[in-house]
PDB file of C-alpha atoms in Angstrom:
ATOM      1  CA  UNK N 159    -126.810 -17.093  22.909  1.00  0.00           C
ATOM      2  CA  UNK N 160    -129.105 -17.336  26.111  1.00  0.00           C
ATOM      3  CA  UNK N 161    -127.074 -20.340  27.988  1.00  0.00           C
ATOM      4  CA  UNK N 162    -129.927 -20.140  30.705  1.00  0.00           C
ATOM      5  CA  UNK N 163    -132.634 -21.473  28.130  1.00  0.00           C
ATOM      6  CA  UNK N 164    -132.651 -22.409  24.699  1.00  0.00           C
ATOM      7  CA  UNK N 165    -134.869 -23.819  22.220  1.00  0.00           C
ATOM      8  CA  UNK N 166    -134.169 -27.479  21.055  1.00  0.00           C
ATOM      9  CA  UNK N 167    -136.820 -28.643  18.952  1.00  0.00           C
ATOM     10  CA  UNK N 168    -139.036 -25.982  17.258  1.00  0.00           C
ATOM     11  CA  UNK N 169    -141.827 -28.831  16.469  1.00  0.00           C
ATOM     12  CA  UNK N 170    -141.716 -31.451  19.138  1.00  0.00           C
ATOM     13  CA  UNK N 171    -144.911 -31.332  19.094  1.00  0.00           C
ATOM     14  CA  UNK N 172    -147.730 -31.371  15.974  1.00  0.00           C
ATOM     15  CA  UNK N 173    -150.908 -28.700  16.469  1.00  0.00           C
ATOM     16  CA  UNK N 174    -153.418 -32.083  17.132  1.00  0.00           C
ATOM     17  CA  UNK N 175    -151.049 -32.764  20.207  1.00  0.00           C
ATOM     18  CA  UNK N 176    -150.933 -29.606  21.320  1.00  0.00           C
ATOM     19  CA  UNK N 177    -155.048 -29.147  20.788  1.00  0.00           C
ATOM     20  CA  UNK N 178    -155.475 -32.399  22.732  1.00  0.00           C
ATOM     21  CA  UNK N 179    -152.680 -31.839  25.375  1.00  0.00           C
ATOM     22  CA  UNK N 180    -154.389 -27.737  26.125  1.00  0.00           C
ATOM     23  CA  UNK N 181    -157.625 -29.663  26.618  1.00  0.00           C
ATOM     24  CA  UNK N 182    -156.698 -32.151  28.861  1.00  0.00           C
ATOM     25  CA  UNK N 183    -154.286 -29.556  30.669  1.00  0.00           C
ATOM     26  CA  UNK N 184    -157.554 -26.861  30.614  1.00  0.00           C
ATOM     27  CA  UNK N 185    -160.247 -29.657  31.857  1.00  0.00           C
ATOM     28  CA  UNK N 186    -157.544 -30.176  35.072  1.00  0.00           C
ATOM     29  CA  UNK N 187    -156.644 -27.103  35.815  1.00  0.00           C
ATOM     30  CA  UNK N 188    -159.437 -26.922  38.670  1.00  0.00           C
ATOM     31  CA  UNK N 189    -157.893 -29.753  40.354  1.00  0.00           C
ATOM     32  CA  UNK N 190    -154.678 -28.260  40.505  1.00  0.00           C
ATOM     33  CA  UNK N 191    -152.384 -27.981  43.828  1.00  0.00           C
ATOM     34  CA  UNK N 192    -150.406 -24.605  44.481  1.00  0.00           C
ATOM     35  CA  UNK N 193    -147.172 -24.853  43.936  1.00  0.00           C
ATOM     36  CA  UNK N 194    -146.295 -23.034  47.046  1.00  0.00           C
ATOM     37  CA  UNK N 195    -148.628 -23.705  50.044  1.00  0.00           C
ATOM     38  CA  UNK N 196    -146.903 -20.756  51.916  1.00  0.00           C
ATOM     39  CA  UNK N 197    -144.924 -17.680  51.539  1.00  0.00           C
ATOM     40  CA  UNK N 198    -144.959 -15.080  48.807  1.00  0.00           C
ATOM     41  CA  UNK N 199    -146.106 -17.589  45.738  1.00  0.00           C
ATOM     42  CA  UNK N 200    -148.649 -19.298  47.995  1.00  0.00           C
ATOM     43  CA  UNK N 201    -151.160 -18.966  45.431  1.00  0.00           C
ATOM     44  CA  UNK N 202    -153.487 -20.718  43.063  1.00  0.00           C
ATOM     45  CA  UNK N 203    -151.955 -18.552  40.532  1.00  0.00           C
ATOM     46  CA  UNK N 204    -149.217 -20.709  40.629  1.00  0.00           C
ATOM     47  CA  UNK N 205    -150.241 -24.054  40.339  1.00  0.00           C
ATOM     48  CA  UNK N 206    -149.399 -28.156  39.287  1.00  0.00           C
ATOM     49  CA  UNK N 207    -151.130 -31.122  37.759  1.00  0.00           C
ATOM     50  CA  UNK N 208    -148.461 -33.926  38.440  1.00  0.00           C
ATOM     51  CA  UNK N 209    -147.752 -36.461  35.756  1.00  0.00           C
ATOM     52  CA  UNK N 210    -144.936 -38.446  37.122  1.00  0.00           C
ATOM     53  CA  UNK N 211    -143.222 -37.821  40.577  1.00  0.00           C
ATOM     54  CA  UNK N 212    -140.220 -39.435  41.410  1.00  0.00           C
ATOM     55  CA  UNK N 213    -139.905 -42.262  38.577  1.00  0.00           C
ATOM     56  CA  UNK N 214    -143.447 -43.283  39.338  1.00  0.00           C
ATOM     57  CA  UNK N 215    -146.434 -44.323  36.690  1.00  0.00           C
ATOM     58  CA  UNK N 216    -148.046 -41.899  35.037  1.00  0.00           C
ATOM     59  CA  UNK N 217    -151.438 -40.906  36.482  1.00  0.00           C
ATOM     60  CA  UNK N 218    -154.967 -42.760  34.994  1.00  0.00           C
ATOM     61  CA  UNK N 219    -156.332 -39.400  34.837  1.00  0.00           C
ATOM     62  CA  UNK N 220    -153.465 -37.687  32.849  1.00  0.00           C
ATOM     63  CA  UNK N 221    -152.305 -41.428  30.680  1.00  0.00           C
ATOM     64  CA  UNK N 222    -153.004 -40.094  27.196  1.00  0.00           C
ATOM     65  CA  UNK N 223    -151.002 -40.924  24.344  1.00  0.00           C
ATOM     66  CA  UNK N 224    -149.547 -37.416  23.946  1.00  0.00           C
ATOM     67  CA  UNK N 225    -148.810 -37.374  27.846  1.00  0.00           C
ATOM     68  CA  UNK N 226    -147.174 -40.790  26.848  1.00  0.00           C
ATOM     69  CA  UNK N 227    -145.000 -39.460  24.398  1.00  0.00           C
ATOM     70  CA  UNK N 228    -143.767 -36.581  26.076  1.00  0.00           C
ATOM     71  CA  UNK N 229    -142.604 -38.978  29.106  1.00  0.00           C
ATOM     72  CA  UNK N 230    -141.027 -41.486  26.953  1.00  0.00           C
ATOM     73  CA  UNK N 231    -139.199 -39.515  25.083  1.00  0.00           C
ATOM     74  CA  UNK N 232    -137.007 -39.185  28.250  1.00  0.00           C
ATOM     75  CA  UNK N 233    -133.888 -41.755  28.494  1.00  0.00           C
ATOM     76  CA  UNK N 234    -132.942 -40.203  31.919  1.00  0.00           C
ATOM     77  CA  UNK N 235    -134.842 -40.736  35.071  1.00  0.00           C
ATOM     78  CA  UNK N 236    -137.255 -38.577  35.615  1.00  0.00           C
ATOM     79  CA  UNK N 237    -138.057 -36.286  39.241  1.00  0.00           C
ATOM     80  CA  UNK N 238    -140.410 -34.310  38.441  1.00  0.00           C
ATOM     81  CA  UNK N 239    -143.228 -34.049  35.183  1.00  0.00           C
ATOM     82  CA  UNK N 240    -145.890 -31.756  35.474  1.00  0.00           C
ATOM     83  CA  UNK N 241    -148.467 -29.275  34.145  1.00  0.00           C
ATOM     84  CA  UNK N 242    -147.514 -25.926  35.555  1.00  0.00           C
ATOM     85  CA  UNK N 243    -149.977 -23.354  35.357  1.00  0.00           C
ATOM     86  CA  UNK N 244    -149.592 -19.536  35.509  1.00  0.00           C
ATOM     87  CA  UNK N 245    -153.184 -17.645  35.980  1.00  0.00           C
ATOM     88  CA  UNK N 246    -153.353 -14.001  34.681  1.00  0.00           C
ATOM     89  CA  UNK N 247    -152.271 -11.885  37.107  1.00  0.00           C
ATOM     90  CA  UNK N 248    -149.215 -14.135  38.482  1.00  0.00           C
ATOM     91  CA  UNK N 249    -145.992 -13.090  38.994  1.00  0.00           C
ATOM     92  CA  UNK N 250    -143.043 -15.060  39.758  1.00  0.00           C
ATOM     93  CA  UNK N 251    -139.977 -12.310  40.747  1.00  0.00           C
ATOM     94  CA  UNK N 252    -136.214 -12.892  39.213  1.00  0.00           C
ATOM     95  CA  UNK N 253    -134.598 -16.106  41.357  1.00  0.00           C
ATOM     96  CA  UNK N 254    -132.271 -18.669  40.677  1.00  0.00           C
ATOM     97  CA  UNK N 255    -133.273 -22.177  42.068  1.00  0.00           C
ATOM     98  CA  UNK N 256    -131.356 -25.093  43.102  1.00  0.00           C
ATOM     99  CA  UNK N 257    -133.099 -27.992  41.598  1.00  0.00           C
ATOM    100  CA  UNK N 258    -133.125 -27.591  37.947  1.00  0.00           C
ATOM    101  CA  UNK N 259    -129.563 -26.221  37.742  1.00  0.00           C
ATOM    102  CA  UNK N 260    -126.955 -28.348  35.788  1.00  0.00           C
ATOM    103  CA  UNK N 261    -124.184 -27.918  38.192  1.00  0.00           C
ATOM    104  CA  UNK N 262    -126.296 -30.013  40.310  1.00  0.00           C
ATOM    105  CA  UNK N 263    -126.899 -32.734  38.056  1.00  0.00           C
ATOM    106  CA  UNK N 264    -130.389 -31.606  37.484  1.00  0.00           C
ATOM    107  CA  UNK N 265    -131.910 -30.151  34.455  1.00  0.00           C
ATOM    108  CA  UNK N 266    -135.621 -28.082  33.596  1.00  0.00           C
ATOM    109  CA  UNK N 267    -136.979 -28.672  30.256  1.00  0.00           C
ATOM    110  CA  UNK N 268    -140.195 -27.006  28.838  1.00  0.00           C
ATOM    111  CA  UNK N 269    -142.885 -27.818  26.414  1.00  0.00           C
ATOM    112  CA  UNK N 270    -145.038 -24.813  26.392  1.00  0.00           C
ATOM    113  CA  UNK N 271    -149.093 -26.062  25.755  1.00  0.00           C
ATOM    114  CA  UNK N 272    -150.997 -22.505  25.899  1.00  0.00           C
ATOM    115  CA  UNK N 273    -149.464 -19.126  26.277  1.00  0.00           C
ATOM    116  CA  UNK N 274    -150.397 -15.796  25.550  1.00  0.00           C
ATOM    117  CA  UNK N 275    -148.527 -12.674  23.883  1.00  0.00           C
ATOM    118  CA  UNK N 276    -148.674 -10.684  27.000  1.00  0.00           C
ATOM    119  CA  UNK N 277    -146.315 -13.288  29.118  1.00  0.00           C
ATOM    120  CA  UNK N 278    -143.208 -11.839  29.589  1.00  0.00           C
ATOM    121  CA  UNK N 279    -140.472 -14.883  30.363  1.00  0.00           C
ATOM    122  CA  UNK N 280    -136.875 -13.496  31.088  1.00  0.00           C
ATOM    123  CA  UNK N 281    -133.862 -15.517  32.061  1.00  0.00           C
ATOM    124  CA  UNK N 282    -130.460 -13.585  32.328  1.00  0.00           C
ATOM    125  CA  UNK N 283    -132.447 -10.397  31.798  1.00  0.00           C
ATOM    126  CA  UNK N 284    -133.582 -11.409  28.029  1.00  0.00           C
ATOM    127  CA  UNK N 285    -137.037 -12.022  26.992  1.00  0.00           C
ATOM    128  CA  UNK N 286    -137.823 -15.505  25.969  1.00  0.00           C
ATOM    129  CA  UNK N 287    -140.464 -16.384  23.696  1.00  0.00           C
ATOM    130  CA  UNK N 288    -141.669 -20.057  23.871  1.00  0.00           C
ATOM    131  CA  UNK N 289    -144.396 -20.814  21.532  1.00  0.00           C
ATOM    132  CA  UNK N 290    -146.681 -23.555  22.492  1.00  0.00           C
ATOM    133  CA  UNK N 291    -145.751 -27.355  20.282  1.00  0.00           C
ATOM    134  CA  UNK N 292    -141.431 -26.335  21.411  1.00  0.00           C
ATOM    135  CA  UNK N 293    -139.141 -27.868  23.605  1.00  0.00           C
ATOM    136  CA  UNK N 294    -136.520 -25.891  25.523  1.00  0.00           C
ATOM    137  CA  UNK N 295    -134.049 -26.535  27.970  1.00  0.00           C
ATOM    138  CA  UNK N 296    -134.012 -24.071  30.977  1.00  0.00           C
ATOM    139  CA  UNK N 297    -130.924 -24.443  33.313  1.00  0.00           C
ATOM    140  CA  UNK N 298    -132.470 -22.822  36.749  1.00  0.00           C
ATOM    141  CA  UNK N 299    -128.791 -21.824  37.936  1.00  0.00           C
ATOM    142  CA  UNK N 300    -129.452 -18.921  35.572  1.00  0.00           C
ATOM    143  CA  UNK N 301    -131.750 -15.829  37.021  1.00  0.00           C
ATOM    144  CA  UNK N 302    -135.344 -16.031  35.813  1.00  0.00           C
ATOM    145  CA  UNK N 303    -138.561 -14.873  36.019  1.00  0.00           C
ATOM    146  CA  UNK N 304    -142.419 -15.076  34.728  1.00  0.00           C
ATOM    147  CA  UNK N 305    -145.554 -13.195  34.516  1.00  0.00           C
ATOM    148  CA  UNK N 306    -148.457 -13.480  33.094  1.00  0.00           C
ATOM    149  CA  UNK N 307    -150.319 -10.583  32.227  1.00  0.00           C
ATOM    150  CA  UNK N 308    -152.470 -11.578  29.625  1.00  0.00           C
ATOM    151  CA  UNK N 309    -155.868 -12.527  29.726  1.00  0.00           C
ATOM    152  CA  UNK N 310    -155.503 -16.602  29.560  1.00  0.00           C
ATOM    153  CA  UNK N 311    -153.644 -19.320  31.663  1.00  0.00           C
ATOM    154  CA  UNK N 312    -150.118 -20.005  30.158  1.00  0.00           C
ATOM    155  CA  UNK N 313    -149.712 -23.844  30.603  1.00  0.00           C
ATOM    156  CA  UNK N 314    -146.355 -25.311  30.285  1.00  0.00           C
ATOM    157  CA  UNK N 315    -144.972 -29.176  30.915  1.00  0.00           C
ATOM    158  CA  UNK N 316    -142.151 -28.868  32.834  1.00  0.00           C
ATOM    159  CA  UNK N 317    -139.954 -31.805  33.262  1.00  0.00           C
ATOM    160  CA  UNK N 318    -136.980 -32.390  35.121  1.00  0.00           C
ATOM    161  CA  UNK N 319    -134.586 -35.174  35.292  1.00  0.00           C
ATOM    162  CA  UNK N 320    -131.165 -36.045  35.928  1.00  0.00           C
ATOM    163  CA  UNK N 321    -128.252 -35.214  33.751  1.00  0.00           C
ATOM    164  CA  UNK N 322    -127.145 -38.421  32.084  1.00  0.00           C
ATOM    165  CA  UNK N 323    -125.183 -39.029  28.998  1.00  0.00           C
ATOM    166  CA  UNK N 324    -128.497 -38.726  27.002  1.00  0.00           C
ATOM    167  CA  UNK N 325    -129.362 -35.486  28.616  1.00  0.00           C
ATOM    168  CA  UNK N 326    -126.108 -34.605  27.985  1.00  0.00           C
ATOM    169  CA  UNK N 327    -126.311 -34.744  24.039  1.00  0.00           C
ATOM    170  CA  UNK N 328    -129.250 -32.605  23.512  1.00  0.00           C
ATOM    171  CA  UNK N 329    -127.764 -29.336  25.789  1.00  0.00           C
ATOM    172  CA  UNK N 330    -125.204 -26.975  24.500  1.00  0.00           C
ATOM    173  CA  UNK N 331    -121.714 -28.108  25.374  1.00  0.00           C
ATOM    174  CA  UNK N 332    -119.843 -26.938  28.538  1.00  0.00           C
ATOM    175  CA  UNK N 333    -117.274 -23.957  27.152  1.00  0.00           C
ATOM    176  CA  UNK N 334    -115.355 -21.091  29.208  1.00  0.00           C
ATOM    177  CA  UNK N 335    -118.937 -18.992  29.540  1.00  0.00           C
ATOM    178  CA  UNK N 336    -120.222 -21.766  31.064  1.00  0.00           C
ATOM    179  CA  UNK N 337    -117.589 -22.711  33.160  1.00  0.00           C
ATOM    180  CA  UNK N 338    -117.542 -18.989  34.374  1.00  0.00           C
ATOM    181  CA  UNK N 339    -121.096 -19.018  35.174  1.00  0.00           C
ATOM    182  CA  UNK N 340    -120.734 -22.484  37.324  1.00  0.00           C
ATOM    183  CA  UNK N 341    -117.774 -20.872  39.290  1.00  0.00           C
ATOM    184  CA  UNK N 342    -119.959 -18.107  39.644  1.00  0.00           C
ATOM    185  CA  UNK N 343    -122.976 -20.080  40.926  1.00  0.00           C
ATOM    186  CA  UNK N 344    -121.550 -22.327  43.011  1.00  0.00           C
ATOM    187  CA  UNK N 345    -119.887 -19.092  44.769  1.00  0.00           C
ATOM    188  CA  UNK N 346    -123.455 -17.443  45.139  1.00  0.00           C
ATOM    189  CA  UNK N 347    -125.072 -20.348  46.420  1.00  0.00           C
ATOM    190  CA  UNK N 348    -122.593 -20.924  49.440  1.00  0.00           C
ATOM    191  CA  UNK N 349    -122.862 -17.339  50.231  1.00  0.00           C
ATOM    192  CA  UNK N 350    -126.499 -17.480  50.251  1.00  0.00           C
ATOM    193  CA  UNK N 351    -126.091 -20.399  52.436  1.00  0.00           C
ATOM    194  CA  UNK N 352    -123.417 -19.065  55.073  1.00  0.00           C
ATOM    195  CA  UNK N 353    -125.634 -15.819  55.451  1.00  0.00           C
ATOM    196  CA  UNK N 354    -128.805 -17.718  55.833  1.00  0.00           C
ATOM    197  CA  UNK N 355    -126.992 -19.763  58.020  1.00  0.00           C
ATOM    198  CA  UNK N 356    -125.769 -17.007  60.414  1.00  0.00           C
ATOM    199  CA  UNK N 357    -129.118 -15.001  60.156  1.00  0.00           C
ATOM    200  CA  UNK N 358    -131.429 -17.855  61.408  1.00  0.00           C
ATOM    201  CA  UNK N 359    -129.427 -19.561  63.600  1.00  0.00           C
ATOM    202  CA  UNK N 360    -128.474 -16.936  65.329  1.00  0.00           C
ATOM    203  CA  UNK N 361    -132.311 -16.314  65.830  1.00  0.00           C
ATOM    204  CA  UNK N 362    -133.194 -19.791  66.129  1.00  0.00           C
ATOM    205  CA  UNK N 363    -130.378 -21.672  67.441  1.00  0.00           C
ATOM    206  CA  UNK N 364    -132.631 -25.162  66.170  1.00  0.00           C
ATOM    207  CA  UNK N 365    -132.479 -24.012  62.857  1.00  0.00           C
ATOM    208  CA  UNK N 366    -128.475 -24.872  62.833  1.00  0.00           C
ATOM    209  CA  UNK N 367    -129.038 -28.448  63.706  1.00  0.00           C
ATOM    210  CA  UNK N 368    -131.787 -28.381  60.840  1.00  0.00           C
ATOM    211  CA  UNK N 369    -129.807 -27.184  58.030  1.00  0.00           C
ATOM    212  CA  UNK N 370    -127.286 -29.162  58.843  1.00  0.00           C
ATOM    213  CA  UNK N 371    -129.541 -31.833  58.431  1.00  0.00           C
ATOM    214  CA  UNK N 372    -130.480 -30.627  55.025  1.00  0.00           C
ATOM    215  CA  UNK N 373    -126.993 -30.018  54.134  1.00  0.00           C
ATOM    216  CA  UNK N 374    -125.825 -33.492  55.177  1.00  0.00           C
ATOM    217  CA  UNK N 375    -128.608 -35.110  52.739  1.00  0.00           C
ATOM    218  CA  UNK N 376    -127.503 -32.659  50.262  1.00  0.00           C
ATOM    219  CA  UNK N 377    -124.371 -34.342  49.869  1.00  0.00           C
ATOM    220  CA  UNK N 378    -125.086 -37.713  50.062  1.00  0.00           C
ATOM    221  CA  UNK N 379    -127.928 -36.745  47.040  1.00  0.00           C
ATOM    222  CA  UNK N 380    -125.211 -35.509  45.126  1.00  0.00           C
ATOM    223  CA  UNK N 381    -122.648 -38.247  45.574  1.00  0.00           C
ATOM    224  CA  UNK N 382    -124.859 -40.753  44.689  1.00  0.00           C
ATOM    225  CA  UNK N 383    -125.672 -38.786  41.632  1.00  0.00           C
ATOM    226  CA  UNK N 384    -121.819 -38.658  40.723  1.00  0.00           C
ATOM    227  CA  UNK N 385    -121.751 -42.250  41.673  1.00  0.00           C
ATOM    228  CA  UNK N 386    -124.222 -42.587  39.194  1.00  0.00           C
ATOM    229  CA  UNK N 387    -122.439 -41.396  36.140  1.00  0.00           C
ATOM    230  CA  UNK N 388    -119.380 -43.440  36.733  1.00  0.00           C
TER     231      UNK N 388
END
């Protein structure tokens, strides 16, 4: 089993809600912000259409009744909902990210809206098919990567939310190869940190104080997330 993504519901949504969902998604996709605004993905290849940000309404523009029932269907508070578009010709290179990964009381899921046969979705090195109407978790602690090389836009809705009790019962259940993994990732991600750490500061003695900074609001994020579940 792929622990990084897997599917849970092979019909979550019917073929009218998926027609009506690729149209709306299709008629926005002009409108779209990058993802990225700078760096290597800084891009309209890689692009969003937001549906809910930070617990807030849903958009007049995207308030639809399948939009509706996507977001609902959530008993967790939601950070992040939105139409994520991949152009032909985009690429995103094999990464692990920090939002989105369990061990951080965060969790991706994926409804896939339009996709093509020539995008080639790996996470922990295996291909991942996700055909458009299913919903699939994707824990972003895992490597993963994306490209489109097809001829049309794969649109996804990617949503993620905090890891309640709820969002607990629909993901696999923590065993030893998970628990592995999590030692493993919480080892990676400090040593990412301490070299990135030494590296800039020691070219920018500012960016120290600022990652500090970053840290410091890291933790209190995560406390109140474990003060949360109690």
């Amino acid at each position: 089993m792929n622990y990084g993504a897997y599917v849970l519901d092979e019909k979550f949504l019917t073929d009218a809600e998926i027609a009506r969902l690729c149209e709306l998604a299709i008629g926005l996709s002009k409108q779209s912000t990058p993802t990225h605004e700078a760096g290597k993905y800084a891009s309209k290849l890689w692009s969003f259409i937001p549906l809910v940000e930070n617990g807030a309404e849903i958009p007049d523009n995207v308030r639809t009744p399948e939009v509706n029932k996507v977001i609902s269907f959530f008993k967790t508070p939601i950070n992040m909902a939105v139409f994520y578009y991949l152009q032909p010709g985009g690429v995103l290179h094999p990464h692990r990210d920090l939002t989105g990964a369990k061990l951080n009381q965060r969790i991706r899921f994926h409804i896939p809206i339009q996709t093509n046969p020539k995008v080639v979705f790996k996470v922990s090195g295996e291909q991942v098919v996700m055909r458009p109407g299913t919903f699939w978790a994707l824990d972003t602690s895992y490597v993963h990567s994306v490209r489109n090389d097809g001829n049309e836009v794969r649109v996804h809705i990617v949503i993620e939310c905090d890891v309640n009790d709820w969002c607990k019962s629909l993901l696999v259940k923590p065993n030893l190869i998970t628990k592995v993994h999590d030692i493993y990732y919480a080892l990676y991600l400090g040593t990412a940190i301490l070299k990135s750490l030494l590296v800039n500061s020691w070219k920018d003695p500012k960016y120290l104080k600022a990652q500090l900074g970053m840290g410091i609001r890291f933790i209190q994020w995560r406390s109140k997330m474990i003060f949360r579940r109690k």
